[in-house]
């Protein structure tokens, strides 16, 4: 284990941002200036953005030529899935959205056929306007040389720069796409906790080429010499395997067990407890194949006792509360086996407590009041003071809500089966699966 990893476990390297803490001082390192080749200084700070993740902030200055350079890098772990943010920029307010762009992320504007490939820019914490300014600055950097050596190319680039600058005025709508295989990039949703109609978020499984580019070593799965098919033994056994804590990256153990849910199906429950930082997490994976039909479960919450109903939310399930105009998209919160009250608490923590833009300079009074009011409404629902409906919409059909009247129908719960659309199958990766006719040409 490296020195940084040991200090990470003890919590001694990455400090919370706190203006009153005088002990948090940057580390100053003498560095070579790549502009004048004289010595300057780099200031490093290893810190944590509240409710977000660990980052490394570096700032270089040269006293000889006044050259400066700033950079932000993610110090946390690479996420399990990549992410694509697609934003329809329609107004100047959209230009001010805050963006966390990792160096592994690519940026595209289809209307201009413009793309910034991954690993060609350093990571940044900026706004959409800042991304455009950075792109313009990169194109303008070698323009004086181009005007001398190739005036025709310089004129075309100058025209393209003017088109990029016009985007900041939002005279016409355009699309911004950020594709990050590491999953560490982010575009702000100013309407949280409500769904942002202009912003779509898609998670995907990385390819082997993307894993290689990120420096991830993928271990090949090896079959056991004597595979066991005894499901009864697995149901009565808790499997334990080594892993790393997703919060502090310290060594931890994950427990896994196969559980049969009455009147539903078998699921795999995984729980991780970290002895170093006390972090706990649990995740549920549905057993068996994807169902032929999607499932939409609607529960009318009429009594505080409804809070104790068992609930299984798969990774493919979205959660809606129509009375609050709230929708929690697919893959948010991951898979969970909990209760209705537990799900509502997790939603409140995700939207209010763990929102990275609810602290520091990112927060505005209107946004803070709106999210605080949302949290109060969630509290009223859990206390049985609000009459609302909660909807679990799972295209894969792998989610479940307990029927306390089983095997009789539940008068407050409606279960609908529906045929998935092409878009649903695309999100689930089913359109690319071929299970029959392999020999056909």
Short mmCIF file of C-alpha atoms in Angstrom, two decimals:
data_model
loop_
_atom_site.label_atom_id
_atom_site.label_comp_id
_atom_site.label_asym_id
_atom_site.label_seq_id
_atom_site.Cartn_x
_atom_site.Cartn_y
_atom_site.Cartn_z
CA UNK A 1 0.00 0.00 0.00
CA UNK A 2 1.39 3.42 -0.99
CA UNK A 3 1.95 6.29 1.44
CA UNK A 4 -1.01 8.21 0.00
CA UNK A 5 -3.26 5.16 0.33
CA UNK A 6 -2.16 4.67 3.96
CA UNK A 7 -2.85 8.31 4.72
CA UNK A 8 -6.17 8.08 2.87
CA UNK A 9 -7.23 5.26 5.18
CA UNK A 10 -6.28 7.31 8.23
CA UNK A 11 -7.97 10.38 6.76
CA UNK A 12 -4.75 12.41 6.96
CA UNK A 13 -4.26 13.53 3.34
CA UNK A 14 -7.61 14.62 1.94
CA UNK A 15 -9.09 17.39 4.07
CA UNK A 16 -12.59 18.87 3.93
CA UNK A 17 -12.78 22.37 2.49
CA UNK A 18 -13.09 24.72 5.47
CA UNK A 19 -12.17 28.40 5.38
CA UNK A 20 -11.76 28.44 9.18
CA UNK A 21 -9.28 25.56 9.27
CA UNK A 22 -5.81 27.13 9.25
CA UNK A 23 -4.13 23.71 9.20
CA UNK A 24 -5.24 23.05 5.63
CA UNK A 25 -2.32 24.48 3.66
CA UNK A 26 -1.28 23.64 0.09
CA UNK A 27 1.98 21.84 -0.61
CA UNK A 28 4.44 23.95 -2.64
CA UNK A 29 6.75 22.13 -5.06
CA UNK A 30 9.47 23.69 -7.19
CA UNK A 31 8.66 22.94 -10.84
CA UNK A 32 10.09 23.66 -14.28
CA UNK A 33 8.20 26.23 -16.35
CA UNK A 34 7.55 24.80 -19.82
CA UNK A 35 7.24 28.34 -21.24
CA UNK A 36 10.60 29.91 -20.25
CA UNK A 37 12.34 26.77 -18.85
CA UNK A 38 13.08 28.46 -15.54
CA UNK A 39 11.93 27.26 -12.13
CA UNK A 40 8.47 28.18 -10.90
CA UNK A 41 6.29 26.72 -8.16
CA UNK A 42 3.32 24.35 -8.11
CA UNK A 43 0.83 24.49 -5.25
CA UNK A 44 -0.98 21.20 -4.57
CA UNK A 45 -4.03 20.75 -2.36
CA UNK A 46 -5.60 17.37 -1.71
CA UNK A 47 -9.14 18.06 -0.60
CA UNK A 48 -12.72 16.80 -0.65
CA UNK A 49 -15.69 18.54 -2.24
CA UNK A 50 -18.52 18.08 0.28
CA UNK A 51 -20.98 15.37 -0.78
CA UNK A 52 -19.00 14.77 -4.00
CA UNK A 53 -15.57 13.20 -4.01
CA UNK A 54 -11.84 13.61 -3.38
CA UNK A 55 -9.95 15.85 -5.79
CA UNK A 56 -6.44 17.16 -6.36
CA UNK A 57 -6.15 20.87 -7.15
CA UNK A 58 -2.87 22.10 -8.64
CA UNK A 59 -1.84 25.64 -9.56
CA UNK A 60 1.46 26.54 -11.26
CA UNK A 61 2.93 30.04 -11.40
CA UNK A 62 6.21 31.25 -12.86
CA UNK A 63 7.65 34.52 -11.44
CA UNK A 64 9.93 34.95 -14.49
CA UNK A 65 7.44 34.91 -17.39
CA UNK A 66 4.18 35.13 -15.38
CA UNK A 67 2.93 31.90 -16.93
CA UNK A 68 0.12 30.22 -14.98
CA UNK A 69 -1.71 26.91 -15.17
CA UNK A 70 -4.46 25.35 -13.06
CA UNK A 71 -5.80 21.82 -13.08
CA UNK A 72 -8.25 19.61 -11.19
CA UNK A 73 -7.98 15.82 -11.04
CA UNK A 74 -10.28 13.25 -9.50
CA UNK A 75 -8.56 11.35 -6.70
CA UNK A 76 -11.49 9.00 -6.16
CA UNK A 77 -12.07 5.61 -7.71
CA UNK A 78 -13.23 5.10 -11.28
CA UNK A 79 -16.97 4.43 -11.29
CA UNK A 80 -18.41 1.04 -12.25
CA UNK A 81 -20.10 2.50 -15.35
CA UNK A 82 -19.37 5.24 -17.84
CA UNK A 83 -21.76 8.17 -18.21
CA UNK A 84 -23.05 10.33 -21.06
CA UNK A 85 -24.62 13.75 -20.34
CA UNK A 86 -26.67 15.24 -23.18
CA UNK A 87 -27.82 18.84 -22.64
CA UNK A 88 -30.02 20.92 -24.92
CA UNK A 89 -28.74 24.47 -24.39
CA UNK A 90 -31.70 26.79 -24.97
CA UNK A 91 -31.04 29.92 -22.90
CA UNK A 92 -28.26 31.97 -21.31
CA UNK A 93 -29.17 30.41 -17.96
CA UNK A 94 -28.04 27.06 -19.39
CA UNK A 95 -24.66 28.59 -20.21
CA UNK A 96 -24.09 29.15 -16.48
CA UNK A 97 -24.60 25.49 -15.52
CA UNK A 98 -21.66 24.14 -13.55
CA UNK A 99 -19.70 21.30 -15.12
CA UNK A 100 -17.17 18.85 -13.71
CA UNK A 101 -15.20 17.54 -16.71
CA UNK A 102 -12.62 14.82 -16.11
CA UNK A 103 -9.61 14.50 -18.39
CA UNK A 104 -11.01 11.16 -19.62
CA UNK A 105 -14.19 12.84 -20.92
CA UNK A 106 -14.82 13.82 -24.53
CA UNK A 107 -16.95 16.87 -25.40
CA UNK A 108 -19.07 17.17 -28.55
CA UNK A 109 -21.30 19.80 -30.17
CA UNK A 110 -23.04 17.98 -33.07
CA UNK A 111 -24.42 21.15 -34.68
CA UNK A 112 -20.86 22.35 -35.34
CA UNK A 113 -19.43 18.86 -35.94
CA UNK A 114 -17.02 19.80 -33.15
CA UNK A 115 -15.36 17.37 -30.74
CA UNK A 116 -12.71 17.61 -28.02
CA UNK A 117 -11.32 14.06 -27.69
CA UNK A 118 -10.63 12.46 -24.33
CA UNK A 119 -7.24 13.06 -22.68
CA UNK A 120 -6.53 16.14 -24.83
CA UNK A 121 -7.50 18.57 -22.04
CA UNK A 122 -6.89 18.50 -18.34
CA UNK A 123 -9.77 18.07 -15.91
CA UNK A 124 -11.66 21.20 -14.94
CA UNK A 125 -14.42 22.51 -12.66
CA UNK A 126 -16.10 25.22 -14.70
CA UNK A 127 -19.32 26.23 -16.46
CA UNK A 128 -20.51 25.59 -20.01
CA UNK A 129 -19.35 29.09 -20.88
CA UNK A 130 -15.97 28.23 -19.40
CA UNK A 131 -15.77 25.10 -21.58
CA UNK A 132 -16.46 27.18 -24.68
CA UNK A 133 -13.90 29.81 -23.67
CA UNK A 134 -11.33 27.06 -23.11
CA UNK A 135 -12.02 25.60 -26.56
CA UNK A 136 -11.69 29.04 -28.18
CA UNK A 137 -8.41 29.68 -26.34
CA UNK A 138 -7.02 26.36 -27.59
CA UNK A 139 -7.90 27.15 -31.21
CA UNK A 140 -6.52 30.69 -31.00
CA UNK A 141 -3.20 29.55 -29.52
CA UNK A 142 -1.45 28.80 -32.86
CA UNK A 143 -3.39 31.23 -35.05
CA UNK A 144 -0.48 33.72 -35.49
CA UNK A 145 1.71 30.93 -36.90
CA UNK A 146 -1.08 29.62 -39.15
CA UNK A 147 -1.75 33.06 -40.61
CA UNK A 148 1.87 33.15 -41.74
CA UNK A 149 2.31 29.55 -42.93
CA UNK A 150 -1.21 28.66 -44.15
CA UNK A 151 -3.58 31.67 -44.38
CA UNK A 152 -6.43 29.60 -45.89
CA UNK A 153 -6.54 27.20 -42.92
CA UNK A 154 -6.19 30.10 -40.49
CA UNK A 155 -9.20 31.83 -42.05
CA UNK A 156 -11.34 28.68 -41.73
CA UNK A 157 -10.35 28.28 -38.08
CA UNK A 158 -11.07 31.96 -37.48
CA UNK A 159 -14.57 31.49 -38.89
CA UNK A 160 -15.06 28.44 -36.65
CA UNK A 161 -13.90 30.43 -33.61
CA UNK A 162 -16.52 33.08 -34.39
CA UNK A 163 -19.20 30.37 -34.50
CA UNK A 164 -18.06 29.04 -31.11
CA UNK A 165 -18.19 32.52 -29.59
CA UNK A 166 -21.74 33.01 -30.91
CA UNK A 167 -22.84 29.93 -28.98
CA UNK A 168 -22.34 31.85 -25.74
CA UNK A 169 -25.08 34.28 -26.83
CA UNK A 170 -27.44 31.30 -27.42
CA UNK A 171 -28.92 32.88 -30.52
CA UNK A 172 -29.69 29.32 -31.63
CA UNK A 173 -30.16 26.19 -29.57
CA UNK A 174 -27.34 23.65 -29.56
CA UNK A 175 -26.50 20.30 -27.97
CA UNK A 176 -23.62 19.65 -25.59
CA UNK A 177 -22.59 16.02 -25.06
CA UNK A 178 -20.05 14.93 -22.43
CA UNK A 179 -19.04 11.26 -22.64
CA UNK A 180 -16.89 10.05 -19.74
CA UNK A 181 -16.00 6.34 -19.52
CA UNK A 182 -14.69 6.88 -15.96
CA UNK A 183 -18.11 8.15 -14.77
CA UNK A 184 -16.49 11.08 -12.92
CA UNK A 185 -17.92 13.97 -14.97
CA UNK A 186 -21.07 15.89 -14.09
CA UNK A 187 -23.46 18.56 -15.46
CA UNK A 188 -25.59 20.49 -12.98
CA UNK A 189 -29.36 20.09 -12.85
CA UNK A 190 -30.63 23.50 -11.62
CA UNK A 191 -34.17 22.15 -11.27
CA UNK A 192 -33.32 19.44 -8.73
CA UNK A 193 -35.13 17.56 -7.29
CA UNK A 194 -37.42 17.79 -10.35
CA UNK A 195 -36.39 16.13 -13.60
CA UNK A 196 -34.50 18.35 -16.04
CA UNK A 197 -36.25 18.13 -19.40
CA UNK A 198 -33.20 19.51 -21.22
CA UNK A 199 -30.69 17.12 -19.64
CA UNK A 200 -30.50 13.38 -20.13
CA UNK A 201 -28.08 11.07 -18.28
CA UNK A 202 -27.18 7.64 -19.65
CA UNK A 203 -24.97 5.08 -17.91
CA UNK A 204 -23.23 2.38 -19.91
CA UNK A 205 -20.81 -0.50 -19.55
CA UNK A 206 -17.28 0.29 -20.67
CA UNK A 207 -15.67 -1.57 -23.56
CA UNK A 208 -12.33 -3.33 -23.20
CA UNK A 209 -10.70 -0.50 -25.20
CA UNK A 210 -12.06 2.11 -22.79
CA UNK A 211 -10.82 0.08 -19.80
CA UNK A 212 -7.38 -0.04 -21.40
CA UNK A 213 -7.40 3.74 -22.00
CA UNK A 214 -8.30 4.30 -18.33
CA UNK A 215 -5.53 1.97 -17.20
CA UNK A 216 -7.91 -0.59 -15.72
CA UNK A 217 -6.63 -4.15 -15.69
CA UNK A 218 -9.57 -6.45 -16.35
CA UNK A 219 -9.07 -9.88 -14.86
CA UNK A 220 -10.31 -12.76 -16.97
CA UNK A 221 -12.94 -14.85 -15.28
CA UNK A 222 -11.74 -18.33 -14.48
CA UNK A 223 -14.10 -21.22 -14.03
CA UNK A 224 -13.81 -23.31 -10.91
CA UNK A 225 -12.42 -26.79 -11.33
CA UNK A 226 -15.53 -28.25 -9.72
CA UNK A 227 -18.46 -25.86 -10.25
CA UNK A 228 -21.27 -26.30 -7.76
CA UNK A 229 -24.90 -26.36 -8.85
CA UNK A 230 -26.34 -26.91 -5.39
CA UNK A 231 -28.64 -23.88 -5.02
CA UNK A 232 -29.89 -25.09 -1.64
CA UNK A 233 -26.33 -24.82 -0.30
CA UNK A 234 -25.95 -21.30 -1.72
CA UNK A 235 -29.22 -20.16 -0.15
CA UNK A 236 -27.96 -21.16 3.29
CA UNK A 237 -24.44 -19.79 2.85
CA UNK A 238 -23.09 -16.24 3.07
CA UNK A 239 -20.21 -15.76 0.64
CA UNK A 240 -17.44 -13.33 1.62
CA UNK A 241 -14.92 -11.78 -0.77
CA UNK A 242 -12.32 -9.03 -0.51
CA UNK A 243 -12.96 -5.58 -1.99
CA UNK A 244 -12.21 -1.91 -1.39
CA UNK A 245 -14.36 0.62 0.45
CA UNK A 246 -16.04 2.97 -2.08
CA UNK A 247 -15.66 5.85 0.38
CA UNK A 248 -12.06 5.66 1.70
CA UNK A 249 -10.65 2.91 -0.58
CA UNK A 250 -9.46 0.88 2.44
CA UNK A 251 -9.56 -2.95 2.29
CA UNK A 252 -13.01 -4.26 3.24
CA UNK A 253 -15.18 -7.38 2.99
CA UNK A 254 -18.36 -7.77 0.99
CA UNK A 255 -20.98 -10.32 2.08
CA UNK A 256 -23.19 -11.89 -0.58
CA UNK A 257 -26.27 -14.09 -0.13
CA UNK A 258 -28.97 -15.58 -2.34
CA UNK A 259 -32.43 -14.75 -0.93
CA UNK A 260 -35.90 -15.87 -2.01
CA UNK A 261 -38.50 -13.06 -1.82
CA UNK A 262 -42.00 -14.48 -1.20
CA UNK A 263 -44.38 -14.22 -4.17
CA UNK A 264 -41.54 -12.82 -6.33
CA UNK A 265 -38.17 -14.35 -7.22
CA UNK A 266 -34.64 -14.96 -5.99
CA UNK A 267 -32.32 -11.98 -5.59
CA UNK A 268 -28.66 -11.56 -4.69
CA UNK A 269 -27.99 -9.19 -1.77
CA UNK A 270 -24.49 -7.76 -1.30
CA UNK A 271 -23.44 -5.69 1.74
CA UNK A 272 -20.11 -3.98 2.44
CA UNK A 273 -18.99 -2.72 5.87
CA UNK A 274 -15.78 -0.72 6.22
CA UNK A 275 -13.98 -1.01 9.58
CA UNK A 276 -11.74 1.98 8.74
CA UNK A 277 -14.31 4.73 8.11
CA UNK A 278 -17.56 3.02 9.15
CA UNK A 279 -19.12 3.36 5.69
CA UNK A 280 -21.89 0.89 4.91
CA UNK A 281 -23.44 0.08 1.57
CA UNK A 282 -25.81 -2.55 0.24
CA UNK A 283 -26.79 -3.53 -3.26
CA UNK A 284 -29.31 -5.92 -4.78
CA UNK A 285 -29.06 -7.78 -8.07
CA UNK A 286 -32.13 -9.60 -9.42
CA UNK A 287 -31.67 -13.29 -10.13
CA UNK A 288 -32.69 -15.00 -13.33
CA UNK A 289 -33.33 -13.57 -16.78
CA UNK A 290 -34.88 -10.26 -17.81
CA UNK A 291 -38.67 -10.55 -17.72
CA UNK A 292 -40.59 -10.55 -21.01
CA UNK A 293 -42.69 -7.56 -19.89
CA UNK A 294 -41.93 -4.40 -17.97
CA UNK A 295 -43.60 -3.74 -14.61
CA UNK A 296 -45.17 -0.55 -13.25
CA UNK A 297 -46.18 -0.68 -9.57
CA UNK A 298 -48.32 2.15 -8.15
CA UNK A 299 -48.86 2.36 -4.39
CA UNK A 300 -51.25 4.84 -2.77
CA UNK A 301 -49.71 5.79 0.58
CA UNK A 302 -52.68 6.16 2.93
CA UNK A 303 -51.31 5.02 6.29
CA UNK A 304 -47.99 5.29 8.17
CA UNK A 305 -47.87 1.48 8.23
CA UNK A 306 -47.19 1.58 4.48
CA UNK A 307 -43.70 2.81 5.33
CA UNK A 308 -42.75 -0.68 6.57
CA UNK A 309 -43.57 -2.48 3.30
CA UNK A 310 -40.60 -4.38 1.85
CA UNK A 311 -39.39 -2.95 -1.43
CA UNK A 312 -36.93 -4.16 -4.06
CA UNK A 313 -35.68 -1.50 -6.45
CA UNK A 314 -33.48 -2.82 -9.23
CA UNK A 315 -30.86 -0.75 -11.09
CA UNK A 316 -33.24 -0.43 -14.05
CA UNK A 317 -36.13 0.97 -12.00
CA UNK A 318 -37.17 4.62 -11.94
CA UNK A 319 -39.18 6.11 -9.05
CA UNK A 320 -41.92 8.71 -9.51
CA UNK A 321 -43.94 10.75 -7.02
CA UNK A 322 -46.49 12.64 -9.18
CA UNK A 323 -47.72 14.90 -6.36
CA UNK A 324 -44.18 16.30 -5.94
CA UNK A 325 -43.46 16.35 -9.71
CA UNK A 326 -40.44 14.19 -8.86
CA UNK A 327 -38.77 11.49 -10.93
CA UNK A 328 -35.68 9.50 -9.99
CA UNK A 329 -34.12 8.08 -13.14
CA UNK A 330 -32.85 4.63 -13.96
CA UNK A 331 -29.53 3.63 -12.25
CA UNK A 332 -29.86 6.34 -9.56
CA UNK A 333 -29.31 4.89 -6.05
CA UNK A 334 -28.47 1.51 -7.64
CA UNK A 335 -30.26 -1.66 -6.64
CA UNK A 336 -31.76 -1.72 -3.14
CA UNK A 337 -33.70 -4.11 -0.92
CA UNK A 338 -35.24 -1.89 1.73
CA UNK A 339 -38.61 -0.52 2.86
CA UNK A 340 -40.72 2.32 1.48
CA UNK A 341 -39.45 4.52 4.32
CA UNK A 342 -35.86 3.52 3.57
CA UNK A 343 -36.28 4.43 -0.10
CA UNK A 344 -37.74 7.85 0.79
CA UNK A 345 -34.83 8.50 3.18
CA UNK A 346 -32.34 7.60 0.44
CA UNK A 347 -34.10 9.96 -1.99
CA UNK A 348 -33.97 12.79 0.55
CA UNK A 349 -30.27 12.17 1.24
CA UNK A 350 -29.46 12.08 -2.49
CA UNK A 351 -31.35 15.26 -3.38
CA UNK A 352 -30.78 17.37 -0.25
CA UNK A 353 -27.90 16.12 1.89
CA UNK A 354 -25.51 14.70 -0.72
CA UNK A 355 -26.11 17.28 -3.47
CA UNK A 356 -22.63 18.63 -4.42
CA UNK A 357 -24.15 21.99 -5.39
CA UNK A 358 -25.85 22.57 -2.03
CA UNK A 359 -22.73 23.97 -0.40
CA UNK A 360 -20.09 26.65 -0.91
CA UNK A 361 -20.32 29.13 -3.78
CA UNK A 362 -22.45 26.78 -5.87
CA UNK A 363 -25.61 27.22 -3.81
CA UNK A 364 -28.17 29.97 -4.35
CA UNK A 365 -30.89 31.04 -1.93
CA UNK A 366 -33.73 30.01 -4.27
CA UNK A 367 -32.25 26.58 -4.89
CA UNK A 368 -31.54 25.97 -1.21
CA UNK A 369 -35.10 26.96 -0.23
CA UNK A 370 -36.58 24.75 -2.94
CA UNK A 371 -34.58 21.70 -1.91
CA UNK A 372 -35.26 22.35 1.77
CA UNK A 373 -39.00 22.45 1.03
CA UNK A 374 -38.66 19.18 -0.91
CA UNK A 375 -36.98 17.57 2.11
CA UNK A 376 -39.80 18.77 4.37
CA UNK A 377 -42.39 17.22 2.04
CA UNK A 378 -40.53 13.89 2.13
CA UNK A 379 -40.60 14.05 5.95
CA UNK A 380 -44.37 14.65 5.86
CA UNK A 381 -44.85 11.65 3.57
CA UNK A 382 -42.87 9.40 5.96
CA UNK A 383 -44.95 10.73 8.87
CA UNK A 384 -48.19 9.92 7.02
CA UNK A 385 -49.17 13.60 6.76
CA UNK A 386 -49.28 13.71 2.93
CA UNK A 387 -51.48 11.63 0.64
CA UNK A 388 -49.30 10.68 -2.33
CA UNK A 389 -48.62 7.91 -4.82
CA UNK A 390 -45.25 6.25 -5.32
CA UNK A 391 -44.62 4.59 -8.68
CA UNK A 392 -41.91 2.00 -9.43
CA UNK A 393 -41.44 1.76 -13.20
CA UNK A 394 -39.06 -1.06 -14.17
CA UNK A 395 -38.77 -1.96 -17.89
CA UNK A 396 -36.83 -5.11 -16.90
CA UNK A 397 -39.63 -6.27 -14.58
CA UNK A 398 -37.20 -6.97 -11.72
CA UNK A 399 -38.63 -4.67 -9.02
CA UNK A 400 -41.02 -5.61 -6.24
CA UNK A 401 -43.27 -4.00 -3.62
CA UNK A 402 -44.73 -6.06 -0.79
CA UNK A 403 -48.43 -6.86 -0.87
CA UNK A 404 -49.43 -7.02 2.79
CA UNK A 405 -52.73 -8.69 1.80
CA UNK A 406 -51.07 -11.50 -0.19
CA UNK A 407 -52.22 -13.79 -1.68
CA UNK A 408 -55.31 -11.54 -1.98
CA UNK A 409 -55.13 -8.33 -4.08
CA UNK A 410 -53.97 -5.12 -2.36
CA UNK A 411 -56.68 -2.40 -2.67
CA UNK A 412 -54.04 0.38 -2.49
CA UNK A 413 -51.58 -1.12 -4.97
CA UNK A 414 -51.85 -1.55 -8.74
CA UNK A 415 -49.42 -3.70 -10.74
CA UNK A 416 -49.32 -3.19 -14.52
CA UNK A 417 -47.42 -5.26 -17.07
CA UNK A 418 -46.45 -3.56 -20.32
CA UNK A 419 -44.51 -4.24 -23.49
CA UNK A 420 -41.15 -2.52 -23.62
CA UNK A 421 -40.49 0.06 -26.33
CA UNK A 422 -37.43 0.04 -28.57
CA UNK A 423 -35.91 2.76 -26.36
CA UNK A 424 -36.42 0.60 -23.25
CA UNK A 425 -34.67 -2.34 -24.92
CA UNK A 426 -31.88 -0.03 -26.06
CA UNK A 427 -31.31 1.22 -22.49
CA UNK A 428 -31.28 -2.38 -21.22
CA UNK A 429 -28.87 -3.49 -23.96
CA UNK A 430 -31.36 -6.05 -25.30
CA UNK A 431 -31.36 -4.81 -28.89
CA UNK A 432 -27.73 -5.89 -29.31
CA UNK A 433 -28.25 -9.35 -27.82
CA UNK A 434 -28.53 -12.30 -30.18
CA UNK A 435 -29.50 -15.58 -28.54
CA UNK A 436 -30.61 -17.53 -31.60
CA UNK A 437 -29.32 -18.28 -35.09
CA UNK A 438 -25.61 -17.85 -34.46
CA UNK A 439 -24.77 -20.08 -37.44
CA UNK A 440 -26.81 -17.97 -39.87
CA UNK A 441 -24.93 -15.69 -42.20
#
